[in-house]
Each structure stands twice: as structure tokens, then as C-alpha cells.
Tab-separated table of C-alpha atoms and ligand atoms in Angstrom:
chain	number	residue	atom	x	y	z
T	1	MET	CA	0.029	-0.262	-0.252
T	2	ASN	CA	2.166	2.801	-1.055
T	3	VAL	CA	-0.534	5.825	-0.544
T	4	ALA	CA	-0.733	5.840	2.789
T	5	PRO	CA	2.398	7.639	3.733
T	6	ALA	CA	2.028	10.583	1.377
T	7	ARG	CA	-1.200	11.221	2.073
T	8	LEU	CA	-0.510	11.791	5.385
T	9	ASP	CA	1.602	13.787	5.521
T	10	GLN	CA	-0.189	15.488	2.951
T	11	TYR	CA	-3.589	15.888	5.013
T	12	GLU	CA	-4.462	19.475	7.335
T	13	PRO	CA	-5.634	17.540	9.992
T	14	VAL	CA	-8.634	18.911	11.818
T	15	LYS	CA	-7.846	21.440	15.100
T	16	LEU	CA	-8.434	19.434	17.844
T	17	GLN	CA	-11.295	22.085	19.881
T	18	THR	CA	-13.262	22.373	16.643
T	19	ALA	CA	-13.082	17.941	16.312
T	20	ASP	CA	-16.659	16.252	17.240
T	21	LEU	CA	-14.659	12.590	17.743
T	22	SER	CA	-10.561	11.990	18.383
T	23	VAL	CA	-9.229	8.545	18.461
T	24	ASP	CA	-5.208	8.470	20.124
T	25	ARG	CA	-3.239	4.710	19.416
T	26	LEU	CA	-6.489	3.010	20.043
T	27	LEU	CA	-5.876	-0.789	20.528
T	28	ALA	CA	-8.838	-2.626	20.133
T	29	ARG	CA	-8.952	-6.778	21.168
T	30	TYR	CA	-12.030	-9.462	22.087
T	31	GLY	CA	-11.090	-11.228	25.159
T	32	GLY	CA	-7.628	-12.935	24.515
T	33	HIS	CA	-7.611	-13.117	20.862
T	34	PRO	CA	-4.992	-11.001	19.177
T	35	PRO	CA	-5.652	-7.195	18.497
T	36	VAL	CA	-8.287	-6.272	15.699
T	37	PHE	CA	-5.738	-3.173	15.351
T	38	SER	CA	-2.979	-0.611	17.569
T	39	ASP	CA	-2.275	2.218	16.870
T	40	VAL	CA	-4.879	3.725	14.706
T	41	SER	CA	-5.352	8.046	15.899
T	42	PHE	CA	-7.459	10.237	13.526
T	43	THR	CA	-9.930	13.133	14.281
T	44	VAL	CA	-13.217	13.824	13.103
T	45	GLY	CA	-13.886	17.897	12.523
T	46	ARG	CA	-17.206	18.567	13.575
T	47	GLY	CA	-19.140	19.213	10.142
T	48	GLU	CA	-17.457	16.410	8.438
T	49	ALA	CA	-18.072	12.844	6.290
T	50	VAL	CA	-15.166	10.717	6.782
T	51	ALA	CA	-15.075	7.340	5.021
T	52	LEU	CA	-13.977	3.949	7.316
T	53	ILE	CA	-12.871	1.141	4.994
T	54	GLY	CA	-11.323	-1.834	4.979
T	55	ALA	CA	-11.124	-5.925	4.206
T	56	ASN	CA	-13.717	-7.493	5.065
T	57	GLY	CA	-12.565	-8.564	9.020
T	58	ALA	CA	-9.998	-4.915	9.407
T	59	GLY	CA	-12.545	-3.387	12.211
T	60	LYS	CA	-14.182	-0.886	10.906
T	61	SER	CA	-17.550	-2.161	12.879
T	62	THR	CA	-15.567	-2.740	16.014
T	63	LEU	CA	-14.255	0.951	16.088
T	64	LEU	CA	-18.185	2.330	15.519
T	65	LYS	CA	-18.670	0.225	18.976
T	66	CYS	CA	-15.085	2.012	20.119
T	67	LEU	CA	-17.082	5.136	19.526
T	68	LEU	CA	-20.161	4.399	20.932
T	69	GLY	CA	-18.687	2.322	23.810
T	70	PHE	CA	-19.512	-0.832	23.391
T	71	VAL	CA	-16.042	-1.862	23.049
T	72	ALA	CA	-13.285	-0.358	25.813
T	73	PRO	CA	-10.293	0.064	24.418
T	74	ALA	CA	-7.019	-1.901	25.377
T	75	GLY	CA	-5.032	0.518	25.086
T	76	GLY	CA	-5.518	4.410	24.240
T	77	ALA	CA	-8.271	6.281	23.849
T	78	VAL	CA	-11.824	7.636	22.827
T	79	SER	CA	-12.572	11.132	22.575
T	80	ILE	CA	-16.808	12.559	21.794
T	81	PHE	CA	-17.149	16.020	22.138
T	82	GLY	CA	-14.011	15.914	24.003
T	83	SER	CA	-14.982	13.727	26.444
T	84	ASP	CA	-12.159	11.166	27.130
T	85	LEU	CA	-14.759	7.098	26.762
T	86	SER	CA	-13.025	5.966	29.329
T	87	GLY	CA	-13.831	8.392	32.108
T	88	LEU	CA	-17.021	8.409	31.847
T	89	ARG	CA	-19.632	6.668	33.956
T	90	ALA	CA	-22.222	4.118	33.161
T	91	GLY	CA	-24.848	7.109	32.579
T	92	ASP	CA	-23.151	9.550	31.520
T	93	LEU	CA	-21.486	7.330	28.392
T	94	ARG	CA	-25.650	6.674	28.282
T	95	ARG	CA	-26.333	10.541	28.144
T	96	LEU	CA	-24.047	10.860	25.449
T	97	ARG	CA	-24.638	7.487	22.992
T	98	SER	CA	-28.465	9.456	22.880
T	99	GLY	CA	-26.898	12.227	21.182
T	100	ILE	CA	-24.999	10.087	19.035
T	101	GLY	CA	-27.536	8.917	16.507
T	102	PHE	CA	-26.188	5.011	14.011
T	103	VAL	CA	-28.149	3.435	11.061
T	104	ALA	CA	-26.539	-0.345	11.352
T	105	GLN	CA	-26.597	-1.918	7.769
T	106	LYS	CA	-30.532	-3.473	8.236
T	107	HIS	CA	-32.522	-0.696	9.053
T	108	ASN	CA	-34.008	-2.186	13.656
T	109	LEU	CA	-37.500	-0.870	12.770
T	110	VAL	CA	-40.013	-2.091	14.451
T	111	PRO	CA	-42.425	-3.971	11.265
T	112	ARG	CA	-45.608	-4.436	12.463
T	113	LEU	CA	-45.371	0.747	12.974
T	114	THR	CA	-46.276	3.022	10.952
T	115	ALA	CA	-43.463	4.579	9.415
T	116	LEU	CA	-44.138	7.508	11.139
T	117	SER	CA	-43.952	5.551	14.321
T	118	ASN	CA	-40.122	4.665	13.326
T	119	VAL	CA	-39.334	7.762	13.414
T	120	VAL	CA	-41.276	9.682	16.862
T	121	HIS	CA	-39.868	6.168	18.796
T	122	GLY	CA	-36.036	7.960	17.578
T	123	LEU	CA	-37.039	10.877	19.174
T	124	LEU	CA	-37.815	9.409	22.236
T	125	ALA	CA	-34.959	7.512	22.264
T	126	ALA	CA	-33.000	10.513	22.048
T	127	ARG	CA	-34.412	11.477	25.204
T	128	PRO	CA	-34.052	9.194	28.654
T	129	GLY	CA	-35.444	10.016	31.505
T	130	PRO	CA	-38.397	12.555	32.913
T	131	ARG	CA	-38.464	14.224	28.993
T	132	SER	CA	-39.383	11.608	26.916
T	133	TRP	CA	-42.148	11.626	29.879
T	134	VAL	CA	-42.629	15.102	28.626
T	135	GLN	CA	-42.457	13.718	24.649
T	136	ALA	CA	-44.875	11.456	24.573
T	137	LEU	CA	-47.808	14.095	26.409
T	138	ALA	CA	-47.083	16.488	22.869
T	139	PRO	CA	-47.613	13.771	20.769
T	140	VAL	CA	-48.429	16.315	18.165
T	141	ASP	CA	-45.045	18.040	18.468
T	142	SER	CA	-42.780	15.010	17.851
T	143	ARG	CA	-45.520	14.021	14.680
T	144	ARG	CA	-45.193	17.132	12.920
T	145	ARG	CA	-41.276	16.542	13.957
T	146	ALA	CA	-41.700	13.000	12.431
T	147	LEU	CA	-42.999	13.529	9.891
T	148	ALA	CA	-41.075	16.826	8.002
T	149	THR	CA	-38.424	14.708	8.607
T	150	LEU	CA	-39.862	12.128	6.151
T	151	ASP	CA	-40.423	14.424	3.730
T	152	ARG	CA	-36.358	15.414	3.897
T	153	VAL	CA	-35.906	11.805	3.297
T	154	GLY	CA	-38.894	11.631	0.317
T	155	LEU	CA	-41.390	8.990	1.601
T	156	ALA	CA	-42.846	11.695	3.505
T	157	ASP	CA	-46.466	9.814	1.445
T	158	LEU	CA	-45.050	6.672	3.220
T	159	ALA	CA	-45.645	8.096	6.616
T	160	MET	CA	-48.750	5.667	7.159
T	161	ARG	CA	-46.864	2.925	5.835
T	162	ARG	CA	-46.096	-0.537	8.285
T	163	VAL	CA	-42.315	-0.648	7.358
T	164	ASP	CA	-42.018	-4.339	7.007
T	165	SER	CA	-45.057	-3.405	3.628
T	166	LEU	CA	-42.031	-1.626	2.769
T	167	SER	CA	-38.444	-1.817	-0.458
T	168	GLY	CA	-35.451	-2.408	1.674
T	169	GLY	CA	-34.000	1.018	1.043
T	170	GLN	CA	-37.383	2.913	1.959
T	171	SER	CA	-36.874	0.413	5.350
T	172	GLN	CA	-33.369	2.441	4.699
T	173	ARG	CA	-34.399	5.736	4.472
T	174	VAL	CA	-37.081	5.327	6.854
T	175	ALA	CA	-34.407	4.495	9.722
T	176	ILE	CA	-32.082	7.224	8.802
T	177	ALA	CA	-35.457	9.279	9.374
T	178	ARG	CA	-35.477	7.523	12.791
T	179	ALA	CA	-31.180	8.237	13.540
T	180	VAL	CA	-31.854	12.425	12.263
T	181	VAL	CA	-34.460	13.247	14.074
T	182	PRO	CA	-33.297	13.735	17.329
T	183	GLU	CA	-31.068	16.262	16.149
T	184	PRO	CA	-27.804	14.070	16.559
T	185	ARG	CA	-24.507	16.243	16.603
T	186	LEU	CA	-23.178	12.830	14.851
T	187	VAL	CA	-24.009	10.707	13.390
T	188	LEU	CA	-21.989	7.345	12.469
T	189	ALA	CA	-23.589	4.686	9.949
T	190	ASP	CA	-21.927	1.473	9.455
T	191	GLU	CA	-22.211	-0.001	6.374
T	192	PRO	CA	-26.463	1.743	5.445
T	193	ALA	CA	-25.842	0.163	2.120
T	194	ALA	CA	-24.642	-3.035	1.971
T	195	SER	CA	-27.764	-5.231	1.745
T	196	LEU	CA	-29.472	-2.850	-0.890
T	197	ASP	CA	-29.111	-3.171	-5.385
T	198	PRO	CA	-27.297	-0.262	-6.139
T	199	ALA	CA	-29.463	1.933	-7.455
T	200	ALA	CA	-31.432	1.949	-4.090
T	201	GLY	CA	-27.884	2.171	-2.516
T	202	GLU	CA	-27.174	5.240	-4.466
T	203	VAL	CA	-30.014	6.803	-3.154
T	204	VAL	CA	-29.299	6.073	0.809
T	205	MET	CA	-26.091	7.147	0.559
T	206	ASP	CA	-27.040	10.557	-1.462
T	207	VAL	CA	-29.516	11.147	1.685
T	208	LEU	CA	-28.438	9.797	4.525
T	209	ALA	CA	-25.662	12.357	3.328
T	210	ARG	CA	-27.240	15.318	2.327
T	211	VAL	CA	-29.792	14.883	5.714
T	212	VAL	CA	-26.123	14.841	7.517
T	213	ARG	CA	-24.640	18.158	5.798
T	214	GLU	CA	-27.918	19.900	6.735
T	215	THR	CA	-28.117	19.271	9.919
T	216	GLY	CA	-24.485	20.522	10.284
T	217	ALA	CA	-23.431	16.905	11.846
T	218	THR	CA	-20.602	15.283	11.760
T	219	LEU	CA	-20.462	11.740	10.092
T	220	VAL	CA	-18.572	8.254	9.496
T	221	PHE	CA	-19.988	5.213	8.076
T	222	THR	CA	-18.312	2.342	6.464
T	223	THR	CA	-18.092	1.150	3.425
T	224	HIS	CA	-17.158	-1.737	0.847
T	225	ASN	CA	-18.783	0.520	-2.078
T	226	LEU	CA	-15.447	2.767	-2.904
T	227	ALA	CA	-17.263	4.705	-5.481
T	228	HIS	CA	-19.587	5.913	-1.915
T	229	ALA	CA	-16.383	5.769	-0.162
T	230	LEU	CA	-14.983	9.184	-2.524
T	231	ALA	CA	-18.905	10.136	-2.865
T	232	HIS	CA	-19.590	10.899	0.250
T	233	GLY	CA	-16.012	11.179	2.337
T	234	ARG	CA	-14.998	14.823	3.119
T	235	ARG	CA	-12.027	11.701	3.474
T	236	VAL	CA	-11.670	8.832	3.707
T	237	VAL	CA	-9.755	6.447	6.758
T	238	GLY	CA	-7.976	3.105	5.866
T	239	LEU	CA	-7.701	-0.083	8.254
T	240	ARG	CA	-5.362	-2.381	6.972
T	241	GLU	CA	-3.586	-5.510	8.525
T	242	GLY	CA	-4.111	-4.569	12.464
T	243	THR	CA	-4.166	-0.156	11.804
T	244	LEU	CA	-4.986	2.760	9.919
T	245	ALA	CA	-3.108	2.856	6.678
T	246	LEU	CA	-4.660	6.053	4.552
T	247	ASP	CA	-5.981	9.142	6.160
T	248	ALA	CA	-6.828	11.506	3.211
T	249	PRO	CA	-8.760	13.946	1.363
T	250	SER	CA	-10.910	12.545	-0.806
T	251	HIS	CA	-10.826	14.475	-3.728
T	252	GLY	CA	-7.174	13.782	-3.910
T	253	LEU	CA	-8.402	10.394	-4.111
T	254	ALA	CA	-9.191	7.950	-6.711
T	255	ILE	CA	-10.593	4.098	-6.710
T	256	GLY	CA	-7.600	2.530	-7.447
T	257	ASP	CA	-5.299	4.699	-4.660
T	258	LEU	CA	-7.710	2.618	-2.509
T	259	ARG	CA	-6.953	-0.477	-3.568
T	260	GLY	CA	-3.878	-1.135	-1.559
T	261	LEU	CA	-6.498	-1.516	1.572
T	262	TYR	CA	-7.542	-5.094	0.174
T	263	ASP	CA	-4.833	-7.116	-0.911
F	301	ATP	N1	-17.361	-9.863	19.745
F	301	ATP	C1	-17.517	-10.384	19.392
F	301	ATP	N2	-15.932	-11.184	19.641
F	301	ATP	C2	-14.875	-11.731	18.743
F	301	ATP	N3	-14.704	-11.671	17.899
F	301	ATP	C3	-15.029	-11.205	17.323
F	301	ATP	C4	-16.876	-9.576	17.558
F	301	ATP	N4	-16.400	-8.886	17.233
F	301	ATP	C5	-15.691	-9.176	15.919
F	301	ATP	N5	-14.130	-9.626	16.006
F	301	ATP	C6	-13.437	-10.231	15.370
F	301	ATP	O1	-12.900	-8.904	15.282
F	301	ATP	C7	-12.180	-8.914	13.624
F	301	ATP	C8	-12.497	-7.639	13.098
F	301	ATP	O2	-14.509	-7.302	13.155
F	301	ATP	P1	-15.606	-6.354	12.940
F	301	ATP	O3	-16.645	-6.651	12.459
F	301	ATP	O4	-14.945	-4.889	13.945
F	301	ATP	O5	-14.705	-6.128	10.884
F	301	ATP	P2	-14.943	-5.567	9.270
F	301	ATP	O6	-14.100	-4.573	8.938
F	301	ATP	O7	-16.613	-4.201	10.461
F	301	ATP	O8	-15.599	-6.512	8.834
F	301	ATP	P3	-17.296	-7.071	8.171
F	301	ATP	O9	-16.517	-5.901	6.517
F	301	ATP	O10	-16.316	-7.828	7.257
F	301	ATP	O11	-18.242	-6.320	8.223
F	301	ATP	C9	-12.961	-9.867	12.796
F	301	ATP	O12	-11.607	-10.618	12.659
F	301	ATP	C10	-14.470	-10.649	13.739
F	301	ATP	O13	-14.221	-12.029	13.379
């Protein structure tokens, strides 16, 4: 992989005070297994969109789990919104997580509920404790916000349809609406288009990137689709052989530059 050192040198790191997340010499492992990766450091600035790529098993999902605090670092540190996750108590970690929107490869919507109800749930889930009761007592406001968000992902017409009657691409757009309706400062997406056909995948990635950009939120998404990585990531971060092998602005990269990550 010959792009890594040059690209890392070229890249001007974002200033720490504007960072929404930073990963410093991160080492992740499961139990007594060898590390998934080590010495991974990068910073993502407020409002940036970053694509995270790498071969199967490189550790992309593990890295997202570290960012959410579901996998504790075995070495190094993860900071989100300026807080070192290792220093947070469980309640504070839960609160921090509730400020992060998450889109999974397979949507985790409630199939028997309408698209609208699923998006309303996104609002309630983001307000743990007594405030969720406040929302529950103000369903008109919640439904109005949820409907406006469904409109932004192009699904206002299908708001009252049960999710189990929607296509995979439509469901994934509902999942995006559910993730962004509380206006999170950070959105993480783990292969959001991977289970869709190419056309639906394009639509989902376009919608995700646009809606996140419109809210000014920061986006980190994993993908195996290198065209999606270059089109929707302002930066591309690559994992290979257990460490960071690429961190570069996407505008100077071509798909061929990324193939070395998969050798
Ligand atoms: N809960 C777990 N317990 C033990 N090992 C795990 C666990 N989750 C993942 N791994 C291992 O960690 C490594 C990285 O997995 P991870 O899912 O993070 O990779 P990935 O880059 O997201 O892969 P893919 O592109 O296939 O989704 C793999 O070797 C995987 O088998």
C-alpha cells in the first residue's frame, strides 16, 4: 500500500478544539484474542463526513463500537465531543450515546409499526428519563417533527405505511429519519447501503449524506463501496493489517488508490 505515508503527510489535521471525535493510539481486542487493530489515531472535525474502509475483518465495525463505548479500548483513548469515554460513568456514557445517531446495515425498525411511529420513537429514545414523558405528552409536536424528517428523506407519502410493507431501500431511509430526527451532533453508519441493490444503495447514501450535511452534523460511515466512500466522504480513513493505513482527503483520491487496502 503506497498511498498511506504520502497521503498522511499531505493531510492537514483538523484542530482539536473543533473535533467531534478523536481516536488516539487506539488498540481494540476481544477477550484474549490478538488485537483487531492497534495504534489507530485520527480526528474528525465538526461537520466533517468521513468514510471508513478496509477489507472484511479489518475492524471497521469494531472501531464504530469503540466510538459508541460498546467496546472499551485495550489501549489508547477515544474522545467524543471532548469527553474521554474511559472517564465516563455508565449514565454519562448513555447520555452521550443518546446524542449520537446510528444507522445499521439492517435497519432495526419495528416492522409492525408505521414509518411515522418508528421515527417518533427516534425522538423518544434520544430523550432518556423524564423528558421522554414530556415528549409523550406532546405527541403532536413529535409527530410533526417526525413527518418533517420523513419528508426530508423523501418518504412523507409513506408515513402511515407499516414498515414491513416497505422496500429495503425505503426502510433504510426510515432508519435514517429515525437516526437524525433528534438532530444528533454525530451520526455513525455501519455499511448503510450494503444490503441494498446498487440503485437503492445510491439513493440511501445520497439521502444520508445530504440530510446529515443539512443538519451540520458530523458523519462517519463504513462501506465496501469505494465509489460511495469517495463521493460521500470528505475524507477517507482506511484500516489494513491491524492498523491505520490511509487518512486522506477524498478529492485527491481515485478508486485505484484505495485498492491497496484490499491486497
Ligand atoms: N464479539 C466479538 N468477539 C470476538 N471477535 C470479534 C467480535 N466481533 C468481531 N470480532 C472479530 O474482530 C475482527 C474485526 O471484525 P469487524 O466486524 O470489526 O470487522 P469489519 O471490518 O467491520 O468487517 P466486515 O467488513 O466483514 O463487516 C474480526 O476478526 C472479527 O472476527
